[in-house]
Short mmCIF file of C-alpha atoms in Angstrom, two decimals:
data_model
loop_
_atom_site.label_atom_id
_atom_site.label_comp_id
_atom_site.label_asym_id
_atom_site.label_seq_id
_atom_site.Cartn_x
_atom_site.Cartn_y
_atom_site.Cartn_z
CA MET A 1 13.13 -1.33 18.92
CA ARG A 2 11.48 2.03 19.58
CA VAL A 3 10.31 3.91 16.49
CA ALA A 4 8.85 7.43 16.33
CA PHE A 5 6.98 8.99 13.44
CA GLY A 6 6.48 12.64 12.55
CA SER A 7 4.78 14.46 9.72
CA ASP A 8 3.55 17.83 8.54
CA ASN A 9 5.33 20.01 11.10
CA HIS A 10 5.55 22.97 8.67
CA LEU A 11 8.06 24.73 10.94
CA ASP A 12 8.46 27.63 8.52
CA VAL A 13 4.74 28.18 7.96
CA ASN A 14 3.92 27.86 11.67
CA GLN A 15 6.71 30.33 12.47
CA VAL A 16 8.07 28.43 15.46
CA SER A 17 11.61 28.67 16.75
CA VAL A 18 13.52 26.09 14.72
CA GLU A 19 16.37 25.97 17.24
CA GLU A 20 14.02 25.41 20.19
CA THR A 21 12.02 22.82 18.28
CA LEU A 22 15.20 20.99 17.30
CA HIS A 23 16.40 20.99 20.92
CA GLN A 24 13.05 19.77 22.29
CA GLN A 25 12.69 17.08 19.65
CA ALA A 26 16.21 15.74 20.23
CA LYS A 27 15.62 15.78 23.98
CA TRP A 28 12.36 13.83 23.64
CA LEU A 29 13.82 11.27 21.23
CA ASN A 30 16.83 10.74 23.51
CA GLU A 31 14.76 10.49 26.70
CA HIS A 32 12.49 7.88 25.11
CA HIS A 33 15.41 5.90 23.66
CA VAL A 34 14.01 6.08 20.14
CA GLN A 35 16.18 4.08 17.77
CA ALA A 36 14.53 5.07 14.50
CA TYR A 37 12.77 8.32 13.65
CA ILE A 38 10.73 8.43 10.46
CA HIS A 39 9.44 11.74 9.15
CA GLY A 40 6.63 11.59 6.61
CA GLY A 41 7.14 14.98 5.04
CA ASP A 42 6.49 18.71 5.10
CA LEU A 43 8.97 19.64 7.81
CA PHE A 44 9.68 22.80 5.77
CA ASN A 45 8.49 23.91 2.35
CA ASP A 46 12.14 24.08 1.25
CA PHE A 47 13.86 20.68 1.11
CA SER A 48 17.29 22.19 1.79
CA GLN A 49 15.96 23.42 5.15
CA THR A 50 14.55 19.97 5.87
CA ARG A 51 17.87 18.33 5.05
CA LYS A 52 19.76 20.79 7.28
CA TYR A 53 17.33 20.24 10.19
CA MET A 54 17.54 16.45 9.93
CA TYR A 55 21.35 16.61 9.78
CA GLN A 56 21.40 18.74 12.94
CA LEU A 57 18.88 16.47 14.66
CA GLU A 58 20.93 13.39 13.85
CA HIS A 59 23.99 14.95 15.49
CA GLN A 60 22.08 15.70 18.69
CA LEU A 61 20.86 12.13 19.18
CA THR A 62 22.76 9.95 21.60
CA GLY A 63 21.74 6.51 20.56
#
């Protein structure tokens, strides 16, 4: 089983393109056949944004 971990991305604070980041992350996870992705926290400062991002990410994964 392939597992990936992420933490402290702070996408809102770092002012990166959320759509581009989402696309690139999904692409990388799919290309590496990751079966479980665990995020340790601080994706956004607002949990509703984090929940929305993770929902969108889940729907872009192929495996």
